[in-house]
């Protein structure tokens, strides 16, 4: 594992809204919006719907410790969501406020993984960096993962074997098709190594789309750091 300081280009283009929503937060907000759609389609009790709207509002606002009034106004329309069209319109309105994953290029990735010879890297131009909580890709049997923590890019690499196994992913904590990620870390003795294995999603894009908290992602990184 490596933790390297990299420049994170997140400068807004002049006139663009200030981004404040991270991918996992957007996914959580999306879950709440879809839950309200389901509630309106199945519940007839106005009081129950009112309580559900209030709970969704409280849960979403709790994810942001210091919202400005402008940011609150961006999130408030959640409680008005009643059907799929309204949910899609609300979520589309959040897109300009999404914080993208830090800009990286192949040279950055080669510095982050100095032991990986002939690193090809992922297809960066095809990626939506606004939809990433972590960057991951596979080369042969090797899986590479990059995450940002406290302004630093933290990396993990190891062997990954995809399988038809269904299980709970260590990163997104959702039930999906998983594979075993095996990373070798330094042991207690200077020249000893220990292998750590964790089941994670075989599809990293789907994992990013399901991730509603980064707590388990950070635990995944910490466990492989030992």
JSON list of N, CA and C in Angstrom, two decimals, residues 9 60 89 93 145 169 204 214 221:
[
{"chain": "A", "resi": 9, "resn": "UNK", "atom": "N", "xyz": [-7.14, 18.36, -8.94]},
{"chain": "A", "resi": 9, "resn": "UNK", "atom": "CA", "xyz": [-7.69, 19.46, -9.72]},
{"chain": "A", "resi": 9, "resn": "UNK", "atom": "C", "xyz": [-9.20, 19.44, -9.64]},
{"chain": "A", "resi": 60, "resn": "UNK", "atom": "N", "xyz": [-30.56, 12.79, 4.91]},
{"chain": "A", "resi": 60, "resn": "UNK", "atom": "CA", "xyz": [-29.71, 13.41, 3.88]},
{"chain": "A", "resi": 60, "resn": "UNK", "atom": "C", "xyz": [-28.96, 14.61, 4.46]},
{"chain": "A", "resi": 89, "resn": "UNK", "atom": "N", "xyz": [-35.76, 14.14, -12.23]},
{"chain": "A", "resi": 89, "resn": "UNK", "atom": "CA", "xyz": [-35.54, 15.58, -12.36]},
{"chain": "A", "resi": 89, "resn": "UNK", "atom": "C", "xyz": [-34.72, 16.11, -11.18]},
{"chain": "A", "resi": 93, "resn": "UNK", "atom": "N", "xyz": [-30.76, 17.46, -11.26]},
{"chain": "A", "resi": 93, "resn": "UNK", "atom": "CA", "xyz": [-30.41, 18.78, -10.76]},
{"chain": "A", "resi": 93, "resn": "UNK", "atom": "C", "xyz": [-29.24, 18.78, -9.80]},
{"chain": "A", "resi": 145, "resn": "UNK", "atom": "N", "xyz": [-6.28, -0.40, -7.04]},
{"chain": "A", "resi": 145, "resn": "UNK", "atom": "CA", "xyz": [-7.31, 0.44, -6.44]},
{"chain": "A", "resi": 145, "resn": "UNK", "atom": "C", "xyz": [-6.69, 1.71, -5.89]},
{"chain": "A", "resi": 169, "resn": "UNK", "atom": "N", "xyz": [-20.02, -7.62, -0.58]},
{"chain": "A", "resi": 169, "resn": "UNK", "atom": "CA", "xyz": [-18.77, -6.92, -0.88]},
{"chain": "A", "resi": 169, "resn": "UNK", "atom": "C", "xyz": [-18.27, -6.18, 0.35]},
{"chain": "A", "resi": 204, "resn": "UNK", "atom": "N", "xyz": [-16.26, -3.09, -10.56]},
{"chain": "A", "resi": 204, "resn": "UNK", "atom": "CA", "xyz": [-15.95, -1.91, -9.74]},
{"chain": "A", "resi": 204, "resn": "UNK", "atom": "C", "xyz": [-16.88, -0.73, -10.04]},
{"chain": "A", "resi": 214, "resn": "UNK", "atom": "N", "xyz": [-18.31, 5.74, 2.80]},
{"chain": "A", "resi": 214, "resn": "UNK", "atom": "CA", "xyz": [-16.92, 5.36, 2.54]},
{"chain": "A", "resi": 214, "resn": "UNK", "atom": "C", "xyz": [-16.30, 4.68, 3.76]},
{"chain": "A", "resi": 221, "resn": "UNK", "atom": "N", "xyz": [-9.15, -0.58, 3.23]},
{"chain": "A", "resi": 221, "resn": "UNK", "atom": "CA", "xyz": [-7.79, -0.10, 3.05]},
{"chain": "A", "resi": 221, "resn": "UNK", "atom": "C", "xyz": [-6.95, -0.31, 4.31]}
]
